[in-house]
Amino acid sequence: MSFWPFQRRESLDPGVAKRVPPGQSLTTKWPVLTYGAVPRFNPSAWSFRCFGLVEEEQRWSWTEFNQLPRTSLTCDMHCVTHWSRLDNRFSGVSVREILARVKVKPEARYVMVHADPDYTTNLALADLDDDDTLLALEYDDQPLAPEHGGPCRLLVPKLYLWKSAKWVRGFEFLDVNPPGFWEQNGYHMHADPWTEERYSEQETHAMQQMRAEAARKLRGR
Ligand SMILES: Nc1nc2c(c(=O)[nH]1)N[C@H]1C(S)=C(S)[C@@H](COP(=O)(O)O)O[C@H]1N2
Ligand SMILES: [Mo]
């Protein structure tokens, strides 16, 4: 995607550069990154569900979800494919508004985020249960575009953007931390952009083994 107008971190004013994590470039465009097709939204079939290690399962219909209190959030987005966008204004339902309505069991420490179509991503409950996490319904006062996760997308601004599941449909509370979709495919379990948690230890180890094997083969010839 080299046609995007990217600004390398090194070329930015210091005040702006300090908001851009290492290895990232700024873009003012908003690339669409989706694995698979954009799901069709059917309001009568849509629900948001909290399940797993909870005292009682909770479910909101589209109508009920829209009656929850709203909040706005301006956040930065950092994608593992090396682009960042600053000052994105979203509004929607804060995650804490949801968590306040769910009795999560004390042993729950992780959350599997479930999204359409068959997308998952794993988070520590402590990363989700924060004052900057949002279930976004609007971007710049307009309904969130379908390709960016409309009608509803999770935002976890402090982590790489693959943790911000588009077309989010529920939280599953867990006492274990199984990998979600990208995490199974070698992405990092935690994904802090400031320490460049891009790919998992496992992947690095596998890659090291492959490199070592390749080197052995070369030497053996
Ligand atoms: N449901 C779902 N959510 C998803 C994805 C996806 O393929 N499906 N891609 C993730 C990845 S890898 C990125 S980088 C961001 C991209 O969001 P954007 O298309 O709005 O830029 O969405 C994340 N959320
Ligand atoms: Mo991504």
Coordinates of N, CA, C and O in Angstrom, one line a residue, residues 72-143:
S72 N -18.1 10.0 24.0 CA -17.2 10.3 22.8 C -15.8 10.0 23.3 O -15.4 10.2 24.4
L73 N -14.9 9.7 22.3 CA -13.5 9.4 22.6 C -12.7 9.9 21.4 O -13.1 9.6 20.2
T74 N -11.6 10.6 21.7 CA -10.7 10.9 20.6 C -9.4 10.1 20.9 O -8.9 10.1 22.0
C75 N -9.0 9.3 19.9 CA -7.9 8.3 20.1 C -7.0 8.2 18.9 O -7.4 8.6 17.8
D76 N -5.8 7.7 19.2 CA -4.9 7.4 18.1 C -5.0 5.9 17.7 O -5.4 5.1 18.6
M77 N -4.8 5.6 16.5 CA -4.8 4.2 16.1 C -3.5 3.8 15.5 O -2.9 4.5 14.7
H78 N -3.0 2.6 15.9 CA -1.7 2.1 15.4 C -1.9 0.7 14.9 O -2.2 -0.2 15.6
C79 N -1.6 0.6 13.6 CA -1.8 -0.7 12.9 C -0.4 -1.4 12.8 O 0.6 -0.8 12.6
V80 N -0.4 -2.7 13.0 CA 0.9 -3.5 13.0 C 1.5 -3.4 11.6 O 2.7 -3.6 11.5
T81 N 0.8 -3.1 10.6 CA 1.4 -2.9 9.2 C 2.0 -1.5 9.1 O 2.2 -1.0 8.0
H82 N 2.3 -0.9 10.2 CA 3.2 0.3 10.3 C 2.6 1.7 10.0 O 3.2 2.6 9.8
W83 N 1.2 1.7 10.0 CA 0.6 3.1 9.9 C -0.1 3.4 11.2 O -0.6 2.6 11.9
S84 N -0.1 4.7 11.5 CA -0.8 5.3 12.6 C -1.6 6.5 12.1 O -1.3 7.2 11.2
R85 N -2.7 6.7 12.8 CA -3.6 7.8 12.6 C -3.9 8.5 13.9 O -4.4 7.8 14.8
L86 N -3.7 9.8 14.0 CA -3.9 10.5 15.3 C -5.3 11.1 15.3 O -5.8 11.5 14.3
D87 N -5.8 11.3 16.5 CA -7.0 12.2 16.8 C -8.2 11.7 16.0 O -8.8 12.5 15.3
N88 N -8.6 10.5 16.2 CA -9.8 9.9 15.5 C -10.9 10.1 16.5 O -10.8 9.6 17.7
R89 N -12.0 10.7 16.1 CA -13.1 11.0 17.0 C -14.2 10.0 16.8 O -14.9 9.9 15.8
F90 N -14.4 9.2 17.8 CA -15.5 8.1 17.8 C -16.5 8.5 18.9 O -16.2 9.1 19.9
S91 N -17.7 8.0 18.7 CA -18.6 7.9 19.9 C -19.3 6.6 19.9 O -19.4 5.9 18.8
G92 N -19.9 6.2 21.1 CA -20.5 4.9 21.2 C -20.7 4.6 22.7 O -20.9 5.6 23.5
V93 N -20.7 3.4 23.0 CA -20.9 2.9 24.4 C -19.6 2.6 25.0 O -18.9 1.7 24.4
S94 N -19.2 3.2 26.1 CA -17.9 2.8 26.7 C -18.0 1.4 27.2 O -19.1 0.9 27.7
V95 N -16.9 0.7 27.2 CA -16.9 -0.7 27.6 C -17.3 -0.8 29.1 O -18.0 -1.7 29.5
R96 N -16.9 0.2 29.9 CA -17.2 0.2 31.3 C -18.7 0.3 31.5 O -19.2 -0.2 32.6
E97 N -19.4 0.9 30.6 CA -20.9 0.9 30.7 C -21.5 -0.5 30.6 O -22.4 -0.8 31.3
I98 N -20.9 -1.3 29.8 CA -21.3 -2.7 29.6 C -20.8 -3.5 30.9 O -21.6 -4.2 31.5
L99 N -19.6 -3.3 31.3 CA -19.0 -4.1 32.4 C -19.8 -3.8 33.7 O -19.9 -4.7 34.5
A100 N -20.3 -2.6 33.8 CA -21.1 -2.2 35.0 C -22.4 -3.0 35.1 O -23.0 -3.1 36.1
R101 N -22.8 -3.5 33.9 CA -24.1 -4.3 33.9 C -23.9 -5.8 33.8 O -24.9 -6.5 33.7
V102 N -22.7 -6.2 34.0 CA -22.4 -7.7 33.9 C -21.7 -8.1 35.2 O -20.7 -7.4 35.6
K103 N -22.1 -9.1 35.9 CA -21.4 -9.6 37.1 C -20.4 -10.6 36.6 O -20.7 -11.8 36.5
V104 N -19.2 -10.1 36.4 CA -18.1 -11.0 36.0 C -17.5 -11.8 37.2 O -17.3 -11.2 38.3
K105 N -17.3 -13.1 37.1 CA -16.8 -13.9 38.2 C -15.4 -13.5 38.5 O -14.6 -13.1 37.6
P106 N -15.0 -13.6 39.8 CA -13.6 -13.1 40.2 C -12.5 -13.8 39.4 O -11.4 -13.3 39.2
E107 N -12.7 -15.1 39.0 CA -11.6 -15.8 38.4 C -11.4 -15.4 36.9 O -10.4 -15.8 36.3
A108 N -12.3 -14.6 36.4 CA -12.1 -14.2 35.0 C -11.0 -13.2 34.9 O -11.0 -12.2 35.6
R109 N -10.0 -13.5 34.1 CA -8.9 -12.5 33.9 C -8.6 -12.2 32.4 O -7.8 -11.3 32.1
Y110 N -9.3 -12.9 31.6 CA -9.1 -12.7 30.1 C -10.5 -12.6 29.4 O -11.5 -13.1 30.0
V111 N -10.4 -12.0 28.2 CA -11.7 -11.9 27.5 C -11.4 -12.3 26.0 O -10.4 -11.8 25.4
M112 N -12.2 -13.2 25.5 CA -12.2 -13.4 24.0 C -13.2 -12.6 23.4 O -14.4 -12.6 23.8
V113 N -12.8 -11.7 22.5 CA -13.7 -10.8 21.8 C -14.2 -11.5 20.6 O -13.4 -12.0 19.8
H114 N -15.5 -11.6 20.5 CA -16.1 -12.3 19.3 C -16.7 -11.3 18.4 O -17.4 -10.3 18.8
A115 N -16.4 -11.5 17.1 CA -16.9 -10.5 16.1 C -17.3 -11.3 14.8 O -16.8 -12.4 14.6
D116 N -18.1 -10.6 14.0 CA -18.4 -11.1 12.7 C -17.2 -10.9 11.7 O -16.5 -9.9 11.9
P117 N -17.0 -11.6 10.7 CA -17.5 -13.0 10.5 C -16.5 -14.0 11.0 O -15.5 -14.2 10.4
D118 N -16.8 -14.5 12.2 CA -15.9 -15.5 12.8 C -14.5 -14.9 13.2 O -13.5 -15.6 13.1
Y119 N -14.5 -13.7 13.6 CA -13.2 -13.1 14.0 C -13.2 -13.1 15.5 O -14.2 -12.8 16.2
T120 N -12.0 -13.4 16.0 CA -11.8 -13.3 17.5 C -10.5 -12.6 17.8 O -9.6 -12.6 17.0
T121 N -10.4 -12.0 19.0 CA -9.1 -11.5 19.5 C -9.1 -11.6 21.0 O -10.2 -11.4 21.6
N122 N -8.0 -12.0 21.6 CA -7.9 -12.2 23.0 C -7.3 -11.0 23.7 O -6.3 -10.4 23.2
L123 N -7.8 -10.6 24.9 CA -7.4 -9.5 25.6 C -7.3 -9.9 27.1 O -8.1 -10.7 27.6
A124 N -6.4 -9.2 27.8 CA -6.5 -9.3 29.3 C -7.7 -8.5 29.7 O -7.9 -7.4 29.2
L125 N -8.4 -8.9 30.7 CA -9.6 -8.2 31.2 C -9.2 -6.8 31.6 O -9.9 -5.8 31.4
A126 N -7.9 -6.7 32.2 CA -7.4 -5.4 32.7 C -7.3 -4.4 31.5 O -7.4 -3.2 31.7
D127 N -6.9 -4.9 30.3 CA -6.8 -4.0 29.1 C -8.1 -3.6 28.6 O -8.3 -2.5 28.0
L128 N -9.1 -4.4 28.7 CA -10.5 -4.1 28.2 C -11.2 -3.2 29.2 O -11.9 -2.2 28.8
D129 N -11.0 -3.5 30.5 CA -11.7 -2.7 31.6 C -10.9 -1.5 31.9 O -10.2 -1.4 32.9
D130 N -11.0 -0.5 31.0 CA -10.2 0.7 31.1 C -11.1 1.9 30.7 O -12.1 1.7 30.0
D131 N -10.7 3.1 31.0 CA -11.6 4.2 30.7 C -11.5 4.7 29.2 O -12.2 5.6 28.8
D132 N -10.6 4.1 28.4 CA -10.5 4.6 27.0 C -10.9 3.5 26.0 O -10.7 3.6 24.8
T133 N -11.6 2.5 26.5 CA -12.1 1.4 25.6 C -13.6 1.7 25.2 O -14.4 2.0 26.1
L134 N -13.9 1.5 23.9 CA -15.2 2.0 23.5 C -15.8 0.9 22.5 O -15.1 0.3 21.7
L135 N -17.1 0.8 22.6 CA -17.8 0.1 21.5 C -18.4 1.2 20.6 O -19.4 1.8 20.9
A136 N -17.6 1.4 19.5 CA -17.9 2.6 18.7 C -19.0 2.4 17.7 O -19.1 1.3 17.1
L137 N -19.9 3.4 17.7 CA -21.0 3.3 16.7 C -20.9 4.5 15.7 O -21.5 4.4 14.6
E138 N -20.1 5.5 16.0 CA -20.0 6.7 15.1 C -18.6 7.1 15.0 O -17.8 7.0 15.9
Y139 N -18.3 7.6 13.8 CA -17.0 8.2 13.6 C -17.3 9.6 13.0 O -18.0 9.7 12.0
D140 N -16.7 10.6 13.6 CA -17.0 12.0 13.2 C -18.5 12.3 13.1 O -18.9 12.9 12.1
D141 N -19.2 11.9 14.0 CA -20.7 12.1 14.1 C -21.5 11.4 13.0 O -22.7 11.7 12.9
Q142 N -20.9 10.5 12.3 CA -21.6 9.7 11.3 C -21.6 8.3 11.7 O -20.6 7.8 12.3
P143 N -22.6 7.5 11.4 CA -22.6 6.1 11.6 C -21.3 5.5 11.1 O -20.9 5.8 10.0

